[in-house]
PDB file of C-alpha atoms in Angstrom:
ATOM      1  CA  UNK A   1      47.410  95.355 123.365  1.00 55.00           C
ATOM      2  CA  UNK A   2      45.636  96.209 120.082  1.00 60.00           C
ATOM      3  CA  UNK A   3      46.810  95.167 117.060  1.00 69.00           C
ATOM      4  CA  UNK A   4      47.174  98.055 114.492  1.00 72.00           C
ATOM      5  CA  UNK A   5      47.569  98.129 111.053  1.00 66.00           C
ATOM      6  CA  UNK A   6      51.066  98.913 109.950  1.00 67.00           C
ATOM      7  CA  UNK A   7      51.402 102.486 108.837  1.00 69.00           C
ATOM      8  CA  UNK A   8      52.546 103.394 105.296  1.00 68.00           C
ATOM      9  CA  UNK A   9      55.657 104.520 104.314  1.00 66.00           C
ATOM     10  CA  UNK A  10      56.502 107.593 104.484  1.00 66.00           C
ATOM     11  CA  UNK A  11      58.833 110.185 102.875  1.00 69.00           C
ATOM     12  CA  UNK A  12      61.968 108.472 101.529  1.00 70.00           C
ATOM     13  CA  UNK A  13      61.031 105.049 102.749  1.00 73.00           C
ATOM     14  CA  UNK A  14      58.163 105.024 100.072  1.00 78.00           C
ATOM     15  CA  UNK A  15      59.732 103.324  96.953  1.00 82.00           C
ATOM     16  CA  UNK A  16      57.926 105.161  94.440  1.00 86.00           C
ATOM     17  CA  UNK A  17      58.816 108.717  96.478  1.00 82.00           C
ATOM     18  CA  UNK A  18      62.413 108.369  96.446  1.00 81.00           C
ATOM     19  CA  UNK A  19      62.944 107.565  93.202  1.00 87.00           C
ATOM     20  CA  UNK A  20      60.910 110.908  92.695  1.00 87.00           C
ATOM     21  CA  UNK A  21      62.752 112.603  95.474  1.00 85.00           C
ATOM     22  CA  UNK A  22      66.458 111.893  93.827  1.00 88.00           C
ATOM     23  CA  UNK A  23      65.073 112.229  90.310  1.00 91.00           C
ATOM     24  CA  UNK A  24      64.553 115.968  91.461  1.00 89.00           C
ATOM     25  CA  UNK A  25      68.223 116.051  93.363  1.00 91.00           C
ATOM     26  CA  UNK A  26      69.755 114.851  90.641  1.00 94.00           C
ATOM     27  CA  UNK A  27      68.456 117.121  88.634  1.00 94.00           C
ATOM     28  CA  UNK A  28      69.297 119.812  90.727  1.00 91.00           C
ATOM     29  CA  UNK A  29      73.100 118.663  90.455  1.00 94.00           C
ATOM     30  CA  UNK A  30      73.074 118.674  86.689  1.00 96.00           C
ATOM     31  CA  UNK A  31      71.765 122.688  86.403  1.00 95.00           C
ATOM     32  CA  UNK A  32      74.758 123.084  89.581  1.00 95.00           C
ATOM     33  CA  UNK A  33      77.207 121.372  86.955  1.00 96.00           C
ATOM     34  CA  UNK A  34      75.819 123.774  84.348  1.00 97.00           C
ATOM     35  CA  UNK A  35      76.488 126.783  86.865  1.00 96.00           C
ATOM     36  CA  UNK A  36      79.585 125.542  87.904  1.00 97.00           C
ATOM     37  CA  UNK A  37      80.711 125.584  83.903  1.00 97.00           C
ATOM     38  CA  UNK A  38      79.855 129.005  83.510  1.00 98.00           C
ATOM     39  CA  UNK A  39      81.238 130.478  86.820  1.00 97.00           C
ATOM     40  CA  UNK A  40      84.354 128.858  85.621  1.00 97.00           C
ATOM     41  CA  UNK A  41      84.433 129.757  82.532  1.00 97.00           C
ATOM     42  CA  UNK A  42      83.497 133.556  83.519  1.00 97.00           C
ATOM     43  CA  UNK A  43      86.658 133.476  86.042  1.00 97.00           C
ATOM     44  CA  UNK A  44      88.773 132.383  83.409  1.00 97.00           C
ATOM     45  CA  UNK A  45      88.067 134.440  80.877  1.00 97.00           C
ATOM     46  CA  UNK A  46      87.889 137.472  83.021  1.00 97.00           C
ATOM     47  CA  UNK A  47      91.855 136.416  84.552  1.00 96.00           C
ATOM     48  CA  UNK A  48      93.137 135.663  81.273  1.00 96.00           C
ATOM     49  CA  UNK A  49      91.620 139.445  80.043  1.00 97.00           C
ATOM     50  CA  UNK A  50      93.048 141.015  83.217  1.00 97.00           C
ATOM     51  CA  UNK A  51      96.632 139.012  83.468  1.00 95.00           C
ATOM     52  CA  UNK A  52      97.423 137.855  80.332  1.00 95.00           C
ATOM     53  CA  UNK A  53      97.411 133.879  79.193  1.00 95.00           C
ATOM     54  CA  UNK A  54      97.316 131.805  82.157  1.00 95.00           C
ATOM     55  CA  UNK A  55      99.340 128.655  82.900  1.00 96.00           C
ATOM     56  CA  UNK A  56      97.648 125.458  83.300  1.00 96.00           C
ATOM     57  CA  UNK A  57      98.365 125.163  86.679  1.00 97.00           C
ATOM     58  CA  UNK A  58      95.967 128.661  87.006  1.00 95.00           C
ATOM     59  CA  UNK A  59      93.495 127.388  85.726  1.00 96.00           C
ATOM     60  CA  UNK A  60      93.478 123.623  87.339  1.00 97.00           C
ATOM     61  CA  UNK A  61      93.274 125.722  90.604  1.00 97.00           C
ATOM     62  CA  UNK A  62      90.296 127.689  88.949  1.00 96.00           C
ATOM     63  CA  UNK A  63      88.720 124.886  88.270  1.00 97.00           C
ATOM     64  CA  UNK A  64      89.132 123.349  91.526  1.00 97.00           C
ATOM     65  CA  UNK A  65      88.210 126.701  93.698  1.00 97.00           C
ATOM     66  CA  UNK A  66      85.660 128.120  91.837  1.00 97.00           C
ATOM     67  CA  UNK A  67      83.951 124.918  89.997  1.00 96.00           C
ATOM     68  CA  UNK A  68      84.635 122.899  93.450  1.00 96.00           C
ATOM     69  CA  UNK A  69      82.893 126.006  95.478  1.00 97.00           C
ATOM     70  CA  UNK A  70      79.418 126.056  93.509  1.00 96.00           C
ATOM     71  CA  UNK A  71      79.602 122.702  93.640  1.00 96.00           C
ATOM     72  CA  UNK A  72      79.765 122.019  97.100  1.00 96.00           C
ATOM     73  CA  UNK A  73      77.172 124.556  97.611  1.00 95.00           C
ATOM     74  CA  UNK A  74      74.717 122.676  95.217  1.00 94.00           C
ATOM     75  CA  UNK A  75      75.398 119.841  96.976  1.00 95.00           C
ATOM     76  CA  UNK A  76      74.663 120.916 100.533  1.00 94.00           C
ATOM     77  CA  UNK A  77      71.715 123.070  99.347  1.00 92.00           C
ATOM     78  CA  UNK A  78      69.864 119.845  97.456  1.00 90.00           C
ATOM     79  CA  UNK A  79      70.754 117.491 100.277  1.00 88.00           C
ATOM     80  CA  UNK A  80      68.916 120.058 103.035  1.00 87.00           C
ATOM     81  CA  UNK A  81      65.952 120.350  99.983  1.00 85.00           C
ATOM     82  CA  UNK A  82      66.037 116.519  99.954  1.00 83.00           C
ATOM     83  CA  UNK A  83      65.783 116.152 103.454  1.00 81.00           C
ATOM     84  CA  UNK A  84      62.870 118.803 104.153  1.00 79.00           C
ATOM     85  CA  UNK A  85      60.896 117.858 101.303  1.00 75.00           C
ATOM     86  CA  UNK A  86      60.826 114.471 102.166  1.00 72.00           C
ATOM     87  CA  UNK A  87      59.586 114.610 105.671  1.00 69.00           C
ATOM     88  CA  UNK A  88      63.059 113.599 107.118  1.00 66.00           C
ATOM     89  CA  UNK A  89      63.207 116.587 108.844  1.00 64.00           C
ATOM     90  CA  UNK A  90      59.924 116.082 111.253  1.00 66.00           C
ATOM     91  CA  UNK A  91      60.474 111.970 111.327  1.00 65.00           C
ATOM     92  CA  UNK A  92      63.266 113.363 113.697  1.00 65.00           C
ATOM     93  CA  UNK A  93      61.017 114.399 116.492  1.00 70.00           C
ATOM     94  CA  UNK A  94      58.817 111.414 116.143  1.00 65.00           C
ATOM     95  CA  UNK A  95      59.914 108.905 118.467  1.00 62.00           C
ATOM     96  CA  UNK A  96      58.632 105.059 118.145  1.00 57.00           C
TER      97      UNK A  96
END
């Protein structure tokens, strides 16, 4: 049995890489709010031009569809960025 050194972190287990790694997700999420804000704001406007002033209710469920939508795709699209940019992604196939 040899004794080997112990290898380096890697990808997200690396201190000073993570914080890096959900510096950059988290700043992905903010420009997703920002999209979110406009989409939403572009639906309302354009239902409020088409149908007339729209009842709170309307635009709750706007907000909730449409802002909850881009949303949820920013989310899932930074996590799967997260998880291939940090090497997560081949530490699967590496077996110990």
């Amino acid at each position: 049995m040899t004794d080997r050194p112990p290898e380096p972190p890697v990808g997200l287990d690396d201190p000073h890489y993570a914080a890096f790694a959900w510096a950059r997700f988290r700043e992905i999420m903010a420009w997703m709010i920002l999209a979110a804000a406009i989409c939403v704001a572009a639906v309302i406007a354009t239902m409020a031009y088409v149908q007339g002033p729209l009842h709170l209710v309307t635009m709750l469920a706007i907000i909730g569809g449409v802002g909850g939508s881009v949303m949820l795709a920013g989310l899932l699209m930074g996590l799967a960025f997260l998880s291939s940019g940090s090497g997560h992604d081949e530490n699967v196939t590496r077996i110990d």
